[in-house]
Amino acid sequence: MKSKRNRITKWSILGVIALVVSIGYLFGTGNFASAEQTILVEEDFDNLEGMMPEGWSVIQGQASIEKGKLKLSSPSSSSPARVLVPLPDKNGNIIFEADMTFVSAVEDTRWASLMYRVQSTDYPYYQFAIRRGTTALNGAEFAERNAQNKWVVPEATFFTEKFEYNKPYRIKIIASNNRVQQFINNKLVINTDQATGLLNGDIGFQANGSTVLFDNVKVSTFDQELPPIENAGAFLPQEPETNIINAPTLIGQTLTAAESSNTASVLLEVEQNGAGELITNGMPLHEALAKVQNKHIPILQIETNGIESAIVDSLDAAQTTDIHIVSSHPEIVKTITNLMPTARGGIVYTKNSFNKHDLNELVRTVHANNAKVALIPEKLLDAKNVHYMHTRMVAVWGVGAEDESSAHALIHTGADGIITDNPAASIEALGKYPANTIVKRPIVAAHRGVPSLAPENTLVGYRLAYELGADQIETDLHLTKDGHVIVMHDTTVNRTTNGTGAVSDLTLDEIRQLDAGIKFSEEFAGEKVPTFKEFLQEFKGKDVILLVELKAIGIEEQVIREIEEEGMVDQVVLQSFDLGSMIDSFKLRPEIPVGYLYSAAVPATSSAKIKNAQKMMDYGTSHNVTLNASYGSTYEEFITYMRQRGMLTMHWTFRAEEPFRDKLAQGLIGPITDYMQWLTDSPTKLETPIKKINLKMGKTSTIQTKAFVNYRTAKKENIASELFIVEDNGVVTLNGNTIEAISPGTAQVFVKHTFTMLGTEWNVVGEPIEVIVKE
């Protein structure tokens, strides 16, 4: 039994007392702020067995005080339970908090809530609604019961932990005019400015299809301002202008470097001083976080074990959620991201070698430790190993670019980010490319093979996809009646074979008797439905990744076992529309990357688009999955948000050229398509014939502009290209293939090749030729 108090409810007549409120984010300092607040309600329900506190009323359903707690019982969604608590001061600017415990729920979609700004004795009102299944995308809501007695839900999100039964969670609301912040266990989950219609009123509690306990209720006035919503954490930092499609994001290697050139992100090396304070860039961490807030995305590099909890506490106090944690010690990344699941992870690579074994080990280490990014020195990177990691869903941030020449070299590796102490050099380099320049090779997944040219999900179709240069080959898996994993998209064999029936009702022998090619064309008569093992064996050791979609639920263990038996852990990526399936797969074999397939509406406004991108990024990160949305669910802000924060994504299913072209132009990196042939003859890289030319003033140099161009099919040929310079700096001029030296200095001259893909002209560009002019 808790300690007894001599009163039922503490009202404002007790006067103004000093409270210490954890609202450092409000001031951008990360410190605790002390403020004079008035306590309006404080109740722990002791000595109230069977009796409601004075003034509290049950306005609907069943509610009682039992064993020192307020208990609300609702047998169904049509019979909610509600308790109303009148406030002596109905000013709606309050802090409202309570412990909430689910005892039972009809299903995971059922919920309980803290109501606030309740009008009259019923509705309208706002509420912080929390579903029993809090990990769903609508697990936590800012909702309104409007004047028409209808639900409106302006904002919904998830919590990183599914609420357990009989476990209390601390729920808190801070409301200030139209601004509201809603917290679970002191973690900010909803931050909105949409509380515009109701500005005052009472509070209450509600249960809907659940039995819930409330305790330790506290309401106090809040007389400060919450920060403007534009400073609420969901933002796209400014980036330098460039014509490169899907250009690398810039990361300042220090706070000074980030501020000098306004990079998208900043690397902050954090350590703990003798006094136990977290320090970075010569200042306390909370000051650095406040300094970069809504300007740069912070990336914390932690190399000291034992400070993980302190890091998370500091981030929570500053309400910094848009954060990357990187380290050369994978266990540090894993520990922090387990403590703070929305924190993104990255592994700092420190070895001097970078062979295929090293690549595989790095990819495994990244995925197994809740990360999606590898930080690698520039000297170890080239286009081949960057693409190798991309196909295995690892983003690459290259460290270097000390001058413009090395910046160009790093850009041409296809790296997703450039970490540099001299961002001005990279900004200069990024500005020198022609329109529609492709540097980073898109990860193209052949959807069910090439169903536009061959029967889907057959070995003949898969072989054709490989011959056409697919980076990944996508397939679908079901389980037969006798427990064999086979390749099939539908739950039945009706559409793609000459048979009928559900896959789950047919044995493997029965399915093997079917013809999977005849319905497509007589040319493919006799094609069989492959087993998963046959699919794996066909491509074992070949330069292609298998993108495997689990259609059936509960087959995760068997699928992973068959992958392991074939020794192909490094050659498979898993995905599913069932998030639980991917969570289970990750637990079984975390080295295998997993993706969540989904489709969703595109928000209407730019700010809503960015906020939605933030929510989805946090959702994917907290479950260690990539966000493999339908391409119609994506939009430019989403694509940019993911790129800036190091998440590679695959998107389905392109069957028309126009959207394919438009999404590639926006920077989409992972198209899944039925038409692999549309990209087969598109070049992936241009190799410059010459690296440097020395000229004296007034002299000329005519060069052969034939360069080697590389295609997806491993074909390489010498092809006519052209020279260009982006701007006239007075050092050289071009006349066709002739470079003329005008004045002393250095200039970059590029070789480019223009090609047509998806009905549009694109450019591949070689690394620049450095022309040095002397007197």
PDB file of N, CA and C in Angstrom, residues 331-406:
ATOM      1  N   GLU A 331      29.147  -3.018 -30.760  1.00  0.00           N
ATOM      2  CA  GLU A 331      28.329  -3.252 -29.569  1.00  0.00           C
ATOM      3  C   GLU A 331      27.807  -1.948 -28.981  1.00  0.00           C
ATOM      4  N   ILE A 332      28.536  -0.849 -29.171  1.00  0.00           N
ATOM      5  CA  ILE A 332      28.061   0.452 -28.685  1.00  0.00           C
ATOM      6  C   ILE A 332      26.837   0.880 -29.479  1.00  0.00           C
ATOM      7  N   VAL A 333      26.919   0.725 -30.793  1.00  0.00           N
ATOM      8  CA  VAL A 333      25.783   1.083 -31.656  1.00  0.00           C
ATOM      9  C   VAL A 333      24.561   0.244 -31.274  1.00  0.00           C
ATOM     10  N   LYS A 334      24.762  -1.043 -31.077  1.00  0.00           N
ATOM     11  CA  LYS A 334      23.651  -1.929 -30.758  1.00  0.00           C
ATOM     12  C   LYS A 334      23.034  -1.579 -29.407  1.00  0.00           C
ATOM     13  N   THR A 335      23.857  -1.289 -28.430  1.00  0.00           N
ATOM     14  CA  THR A 335      23.353  -0.963 -27.091  1.00  0.00           C
ATOM     15  C   THR A 335      22.516   0.304 -27.118  1.00  0.00           C
ATOM     16  N   ILE A 336      23.025   1.352 -27.770  1.00  0.00           N
ATOM     17  CA  ILE A 336      22.298   2.626 -27.786  1.00  0.00           C
ATOM     18  C   ILE A 336      21.013   2.509 -28.588  1.00  0.00           C
ATOM     19  N   THR A 337      21.059   1.844 -29.726  1.00  0.00           N
ATOM     20  CA  THR A 337      19.847   1.720 -30.537  1.00  0.00           C
ATOM     21  C   THR A 337      18.817   0.785 -29.896  1.00  0.00           C
ATOM     22  N   ASN A 338      19.259  -0.121 -29.026  1.00  0.00           N
ATOM     23  CA  ASN A 338      18.297  -0.915 -28.257  1.00  0.00           C
ATOM     24  C   ASN A 338      17.629  -0.054 -27.193  1.00  0.00           C
ATOM     25  N   LEU A 339      18.403   0.844 -26.590  1.00  0.00           N
ATOM     26  CA  LEU A 339      17.853   1.755 -25.593  1.00  0.00           C
ATOM     27  C   LEU A 339      16.966   2.821 -26.231  1.00  0.00           C
ATOM     28  N   MET A 340      17.309   3.208 -27.445  1.00  0.00           N
ATOM     29  CA  MET A 340      16.582   4.257 -28.161  1.00  0.00           C
ATOM     30  C   MET A 340      16.319   3.749 -29.573  1.00  0.00           C
ATOM     31  N   PRO A 341      15.254   2.978 -29.777  1.00  0.00           N
ATOM     32  CA  PRO A 341      15.058   2.275 -31.053  1.00  0.00           C
ATOM     33  C   PRO A 341      14.933   3.160 -32.284  1.00  0.00           C
ATOM     34  N   THR A 342      14.542   4.426 -32.129  1.00  0.00           N
ATOM     35  CA  THR A 342      14.439   5.295 -33.307  1.00  0.00           C
ATOM     36  C   THR A 342      15.778   5.900 -33.707  1.00  0.00           C
ATOM     37  N   ALA A 343      16.812   5.700 -32.903  1.00  0.00           N
ATOM     38  CA  ALA A 343      18.142   6.178 -33.276  1.00  0.00           C
ATOM     39  C   ALA A 343      18.705   5.295 -34.386  1.00  0.00           C
ATOM     40  N   ARG A 344      19.189   5.910 -35.444  1.00  0.00           N
ATOM     41  CA  ARG A 344      19.757   5.165 -36.577  1.00  0.00           C
ATOM     42  C   ARG A 344      21.210   4.796 -36.272  1.00  0.00           C
ATOM     43  N   GLY A 345      21.660   3.655 -36.793  1.00  0.00           N
ATOM     44  CA  GLY A 345      23.001   3.175 -36.489  1.00  0.00           C
ATOM     45  C   GLY A 345      23.925   3.196 -37.687  1.00  0.00           C
ATOM     46  N   GLY A 346      25.211   3.348 -37.427  1.00  0.00           N
ATOM     47  CA  GLY A 346      26.237   3.286 -38.460  1.00  0.00           C
ATOM     48  C   GLY A 346      27.513   2.689 -37.902  1.00  0.00           C
ATOM     49  N   ILE A 347      28.230   1.917 -38.711  1.00  0.00           N
ATOM     50  CA  ILE A 347      29.470   1.269 -38.291  1.00  0.00           C
ATOM     51  C   ILE A 347      30.656   1.946 -38.966  1.00  0.00           C
ATOM     52  N   VAL A 348      31.609   2.388 -38.167  1.00  0.00           N
ATOM     53  CA  VAL A 348      32.832   3.032 -38.665  1.00  0.00           C
ATOM     54  C   VAL A 348      33.841   1.937 -39.006  1.00  0.00           C
ATOM     55  N   TYR A 349      34.273   1.904 -40.256  1.00  0.00           N
ATOM     56  CA  TYR A 349      35.203   0.869 -40.711  1.00  0.00           C
ATOM     57  C   TYR A 349      36.633   1.354 -40.517  1.00  0.00           C
ATOM     58  N   THR A 350      37.468   0.531 -39.838  1.00  0.00           N
ATOM     59  CA  THR A 350      38.826   0.973 -39.483  1.00  0.00           C
ATOM     60  C   THR A 350      39.933   0.101 -40.064  1.00  0.00           C
ATOM     61  N   LYS A 351      39.602  -1.019 -40.719  1.00  0.00           N
ATOM     62  CA  LYS A 351      40.644  -1.870 -41.288  1.00  0.00           C
ATOM     63  C   LYS A 351      41.250  -1.218 -42.528  1.00  0.00           C
ATOM     64  N   ASN A 352      42.465  -1.631 -42.875  1.00  0.00           N
ATOM     65  CA  ASN A 352      43.140  -1.077 -44.052  1.00  0.00           C
ATOM     66  C   ASN A 352      42.815  -1.842 -45.326  1.00  0.00           C
ATOM     67  N   SER A 353      42.383  -3.090 -45.192  1.00  0.00           N
ATOM     68  CA  SER A 353      42.037  -3.879 -46.374  1.00  0.00           C
ATOM     69  C   SER A 353      40.543  -3.783 -46.647  1.00  0.00           C
ATOM     70  N   PHE A 354      40.151  -4.115 -47.888  1.00  0.00           N
ATOM     71  CA  PHE A 354      38.736  -4.067 -48.234  1.00  0.00           C
ATOM     72  C   PHE A 354      38.459  -5.046 -49.370  1.00  0.00           C
ATOM     73  N   ASN A 355      38.749  -6.328 -49.106  1.00  0.00           N
ATOM     74  CA  ASN A 355      38.489  -7.360 -50.103  1.00  0.00           C
ATOM     75  C   ASN A 355      37.059  -7.887 -49.947  1.00  0.00           C
ATOM     76  N   LYS A 356      36.696  -8.917 -50.729  1.00  0.00           N
ATOM     77  CA  LYS A 356      35.328  -9.416 -50.696  1.00  0.00           C
ATOM     78  C   LYS A 356      34.959  -9.958 -49.324  1.00  0.00           C
ATOM     79  N   HIS A 357      35.914 -10.626 -48.677  1.00  0.00           N
ATOM     80  CA  HIS A 357      35.645 -11.123 -47.331  1.00  0.00           C
ATOM     81  C   HIS A 357      35.344  -9.968 -46.389  1.00  0.00           C
ATOM     82  N   ASP A 358      36.147  -8.899 -46.484  1.00  0.00           N
ATOM     83  CA  ASP A 358      35.923  -7.726 -45.636  1.00  0.00           C
ATOM     84  C   ASP A 358      34.549  -7.104 -45.912  1.00  0.00           C
ATOM     85  N   LEU A 359      34.197  -7.045 -47.197  1.00  0.00           N
ATOM     86  CA  LEU A 359      32.897  -6.484 -47.573  1.00  0.00           C
ATOM     87  C   LEU A 359      31.756  -7.275 -46.942  1.00  0.00           C
ATOM     88  N   ASN A 360      31.821  -8.594 -47.062  1.00  0.00           N
ATOM     89  CA  ASN A 360      30.760  -9.429 -46.497  1.00  0.00           C
ATOM     90  C   ASN A 360      30.680  -9.294 -44.986  1.00  0.00           C
ATOM     91  N   GLU A 361      31.848  -9.268 -44.350  1.00  0.00           N
ATOM     92  CA  GLU A 361      31.868  -9.119 -42.895  1.00  0.00           C
ATOM     93  C   GLU A 361      31.288  -7.770 -42.475  1.00  0.00           C
ATOM     94  N   LEU A 362      31.604  -6.726 -43.221  1.00  0.00           N
ATOM     95  CA  LEU A 362      31.088  -5.396 -42.888  1.00  0.00           C
ATOM     96  C   LEU A 362      29.572  -5.354 -43.057  1.00  0.00           C
ATOM     97  N   VAL A 363      29.065  -5.905 -44.162  1.00  0.00           N
ATOM     98  CA  VAL A 363      27.615  -5.925 -44.393  1.00  0.00           C
ATOM     99  C   VAL A 363      26.914  -6.672 -43.260  1.00  0.00           C
ATOM    100  N   ARG A 364      27.445  -7.818 -42.886  1.00  0.00           N
ATOM    101  CA  ARG A 364      26.847  -8.586 -41.795  1.00  0.00           C
ATOM    102  C   ARG A 364      26.882  -7.806 -40.482  1.00  0.00           C
ATOM    103  N   THR A 365      28.013  -7.167 -40.213  1.00  0.00           N
ATOM    104  CA  THR A 365      28.168  -6.410 -38.963  1.00  0.00           C
ATOM    105  C   THR A 365      27.188  -5.248 -38.912  1.00  0.00           C
ATOM    106  N   VAL A 366      27.026  -4.560 -40.027  1.00  0.00           N
ATOM    107  CA  VAL A 366      26.086  -3.434 -40.084  1.00  0.00           C
ATOM    108  C   VAL A 366      24.690  -3.914 -39.722  1.00  0.00           C
ATOM    109  N   HIS A 367      24.168  -4.911 -40.418  1.00  0.00           N
ATOM    110  CA  HIS A 367      22.794  -5.343 -40.194  1.00  0.00           C
ATOM    111  C   HIS A 367      22.596  -5.975 -38.819  1.00  0.00           C
ATOM    112  N   ALA A 368      23.581  -6.729 -38.348  1.00  0.00           N
ATOM    113  CA  ALA A 368      23.423  -7.443 -37.074  1.00  0.00           C
ATOM    114  C   ALA A 368      23.436  -6.510 -35.877  1.00  0.00           C
ATOM    115  N   ASN A 369      23.859  -5.264 -36.072  1.00  0.00           N
ATOM    116  CA  ASN A 369      23.980  -4.325 -34.956  1.00  0.00           C
ATOM    117  C   ASN A 369      23.069  -3.107 -35.119  1.00  0.00           C
ATOM    118  N   ASN A 370      21.884  -3.354 -35.695  1.00  0.00           N
ATOM    119  CA  ASN A 370      20.830  -2.336 -35.803  1.00  0.00           C
ATOM    120  C   ASN A 370      21.277  -1.118 -36.602  1.00  0.00           C
ATOM    121  N   ALA A 371      22.089  -1.334 -37.619  1.00  0.00           N
ATOM    122  CA  ALA A 371      22.606  -0.218 -38.411  1.00  0.00           C
ATOM    123  C   ALA A 371      22.200  -0.391 -39.870  1.00  0.00           C
ATOM    124  N   LYS A 372      22.352   0.685 -40.629  1.00  0.00           N
ATOM    125  CA  LYS A 372      22.075   0.644 -42.063  1.00  0.00           C
ATOM    126  C   LYS A 372      23.155   1.382 -42.855  1.00  0.00           C
ATOM    127  N   VAL A 373      24.161   1.940 -42.167  1.00  0.00           N
ATOM    128  CA  VAL A 373      25.177   2.764 -42.819  1.00  0.00           C
ATOM    129  C   VAL A 373      26.570   2.276 -42.433  1.00  0.00           C
ATOM    130  N   ALA A 374      27.489   2.325 -43.408  1.00  0.00           N
ATOM    131  CA  ALA A 374      28.905   2.071 -43.147  1.00  0.00           C
ATOM    132  C   ALA A 374      29.689   3.346 -43.448  1.00  0.00           C
ATOM    133  N   LEU A 375      30.573   3.734 -42.534  1.00  0.00           N
ATOM    134  CA  LEU A 375      31.428   4.911 -42.705  1.00  0.00           C
ATOM    135  C   LEU A 375      32.822   4.409 -43.064  1.00  0.00           C
ATOM    136  N   ILE A 376      33.301   4.749 -44.281  1.00  0.00           N
ATOM    137  CA  ILE A 376      34.495   4.135 -44.837  1.00  0.00           C
ATOM    138  C   ILE A 376      35.422   5.205 -45.390  1.00  0.00           C
ATOM    139  N   PRO A 377      36.743   5.093 -45.135  1.00  0.00           N
ATOM    140  CA  PRO A 377      37.689   6.076 -45.692  1.00  0.00           C
ATOM    141  C   PRO A 377      37.640   6.097 -47.214  1.00  0.00           C
ATOM    142  N   GLU A 378      37.788   7.269 -47.770  1.00  0.00           N
ATOM    143  CA  GLU A 378      37.746   7.467 -49.227  1.00  0.00           C
ATOM    144  C   GLU A 378      38.721   6.560 -49.962  1.00  0.00           C
ATOM    145  N   LYS A 379      39.902   6.355 -49.406  1.00  0.00           N
ATOM    146  CA  LYS A 379      40.942   5.583 -50.106  1.00  0.00           C
ATOM    147  C   LYS A 379      40.538   4.133 -50.353  1.00  0.00           C
ATOM    148  N   LEU A 380      39.563   3.615 -49.594  1.00  0.00           N
ATOM    149  CA  LEU A 380      39.135   2.223 -49.752  1.00  0.00           C
ATOM    150  C   LEU A 380      37.941   2.058 -50.680  1.00  0.00           C
ATOM    151  N   LEU A 381      37.360   3.174 -51.107  1.00  0.00           N
ATOM    152  CA  LEU A 381      36.108   3.097 -51.856  1.00  0.00           C
ATOM    153  C   LEU A 381      36.314   3.176 -53.357  1.00  0.00           C
ATOM    154  N   ASP A 382      35.498   2.420 -54.080  1.00  0.00           N
ATOM    155  CA  ASP A 382      35.352   2.587 -55.523  1.00  0.00           C
ATOM    156  C   ASP A 382      33.912   2.241 -55.868  1.00  0.00           C
ATOM    157  N   ALA A 383      33.531   2.477 -57.115  1.00  0.00           N
ATOM    158  CA  ALA A 383      32.135   2.283 -57.514  1.00  0.00           C
ATOM    159  C   ALA A 383      31.690   0.832 -57.333  1.00  0.00           C
ATOM    160  N   LYS A 384      32.611  -0.103 -57.518  1.00  0.00           N
ATOM    161  CA  LYS A 384      32.252  -1.509 -57.444  1.00  0.00           C
ATOM    162  C   LYS A 384      31.876  -1.927 -56.026  1.00  0.00           C
ATOM    163  N   ASN A 385      32.709  -1.570 -55.029  1.00  0.00           N
ATOM    164  CA  ASN A 385      32.379  -2.024 -53.680  1.00  0.00           C
ATOM    165  C   ASN A 385      31.241  -1.220 -53.053  1.00  0.00           C
ATOM    166  N   VAL A 386      31.059   0.028 -53.494  1.00  0.00           N
ATOM    167  CA  VAL A 386      29.894   0.778 -53.021  1.00  0.00           C
ATOM    168  C   VAL A 386      28.611   0.120 -53.538  1.00  0.00           C
ATOM    169  N   HIS A 387      28.610  -0.240 -54.821  1.00  0.00           N
ATOM    170  CA  HIS A 387      27.429  -0.890 -55.389  1.00  0.00           C
ATOM    171  C   HIS A 387      27.190  -2.249 -54.728  1.00  0.00           C
ATOM    172  N   TYR A 388      28.249  -2.950 -54.412  1.00  0.00           N
ATOM    173  CA  TYR A 388      28.139  -4.241 -53.723  1.00  0.00           C
ATOM    174  C   TYR A 388      27.362  -4.075 -52.420  1.00  0.00           C
ATOM    175  N   MET A 389      27.684  -3.030 -51.666  1.00  0.00           N
ATOM    176  CA  MET A 389      26.987  -2.799 -50.396  1.00  0.00           C
ATOM    177  C   MET A 389      25.571  -2.295 -50.628  1.00  0.00           C
ATOM    178  N   HIS A 390      25.378  -1.469 -51.659  1.00  0.00           N
ATOM    179  CA  HIS A 390      24.036  -0.974 -51.960  1.00  0.00           C
ATOM    180  C   HIS A 390      23.062  -2.117 -52.229  1.00  0.00           C
ATOM    181  N   THR A 391      23.483  -3.095 -53.007  1.00  0.00           N
ATOM    182  CA  THR A 391      22.571  -4.197 -53.333  1.00  0.00           C
ATOM    183  C   THR A 391      22.210  -5.008 -52.098  1.00  0.00           C
ATOM    184  N   ARG A 392      23.002  -4.892 -51.048  1.00  0.00           N
ATOM    185  CA  ARG A 392      22.746  -5.581 -49.784  1.00  0.00           C
ATOM    186  C   ARG A 392      22.182  -4.619 -48.741  1.00  0.00           C
ATOM    187  N   MET A 393      21.668  -3.492 -49.222  1.00  0.00           N
ATOM    188  CA  MET A 393      20.922  -2.518 -48.427  1.00  0.00           C
ATOM    189  C   MET A 393      21.754  -1.834 -47.342  1.00  0.00           C
ATOM    190  N   VAL A 394      23.015  -1.568 -47.658  1.00  0.00           N
ATOM    191  CA  VAL A 394      23.876  -0.785 -46.774  1.00  0.00           C
ATOM    192  C   VAL A 394      24.243   0.509 -47.475  1.00  0.00           C
ATOM    193  N   ALA A 395      23.919   1.632 -46.877  1.00  0.00           N
ATOM    194  CA  ALA A 395      24.329   2.934 -47.394  1.00  0.00           C
ATOM    195  C   ALA A 395      25.782   3.185 -47.014  1.00  0.00           C
ATOM    196  N   VAL A 396      26.468   3.990 -47.821  1.00  0.00           N
ATOM    197  CA  VAL A 396      27.899   4.233 -47.622  1.00  0.00           C
ATOM    198  C   VAL A 396      28.157   5.725 -47.479  1.00  0.00           C
ATOM    199  N   TRP A 397      28.822   6.099 -46.381  1.00  0.00           N
ATOM    200  CA  TRP A 397      29.302   7.462 -46.204  1.00  0.00           C
ATOM    201  C   TRP A 397      30.825   7.426 -46.287  1.00  0.00           C
ATOM    202  N   GLY A 398      31.366   8.107 -47.300  1.00  0.00           N
ATOM    203  CA  GLY A 398      32.807   8.144 -47.469  1.00  0.00           C
ATOM    204  C   GLY A 398      33.429   9.271 -46.663  1.00  0.00           C
ATOM    205  N   VAL A 399      34.573   8.996 -46.068  1.00  0.00           N
ATOM    206  CA  VAL A 399      35.264   9.983 -45.234  1.00  0.00           C
ATOM    207  C   VAL A 399      36.474  10.505 -45.991  1.00  0.00           C
ATOM    208  N   GLY A 400      36.508  11.794 -46.250  1.00  0.00           N
ATOM    209  CA  GLY A 400      37.643  12.369 -46.975  1.00  0.00           C
ATOM    210  C   GLY A 400      37.278  13.655 -47.678  1.00  0.00           C
ATOM    211  N   ALA A 401      37.473  13.675 -49.021  1.00  0.00           N
ATOM    212  CA  ALA A 401      37.167  14.858 -49.839  1.00  0.00           C
ATOM    213  C   ALA A 401      37.859  16.104 -49.291  1.00  0.00           C
ATOM    214  N   GLU A 402      39.170  15.987 -49.088  1.00  0.00           N
ATOM    215  CA  GLU A 402      39.913  17.107 -48.520  1.00  0.00           C
ATOM    216  C   GLU A 402      40.087  18.254 -49.504  1.00  0.00           C
ATOM    217  N   ASP A 403      40.030  17.943 -50.804  1.00  0.00           N
ATOM    218  CA  ASP A 403      40.099  18.997 -51.811  1.00  0.00           C
ATOM    219  C   ASP A 403      39.104  18.665 -52.919  1.00  0.00           C
ATOM    220  N   GLU A 404      39.012  19.532 -53.917  1.00  0.00           N
ATOM    221  CA  GLU A 404      37.996  19.332 -54.947  1.00  0.00           C
ATOM    222  C   GLU A 404      38.245  18.073 -55.757  1.00  0.00           C
ATOM    223  N   SER A 405      39.501  17.766 -56.035  1.00  0.00           N
ATOM    224  CA  SER A 405      39.816  16.587 -56.815  1.00  0.00           C
ATOM    225  C   SER A 405      39.363  15.313 -56.105  1.00  0.00           C
ATOM    226  N   SER A 406      39.648  15.211 -54.799  1.00  0.00           N
ATOM    227  CA  SER A 406      39.233  14.018 -54.061  1.00  0.00           C
ATOM    228  C   SER A 406      37.723  14.009 -53.844  1.00  0.00           C
TER     229      SER A 406
END
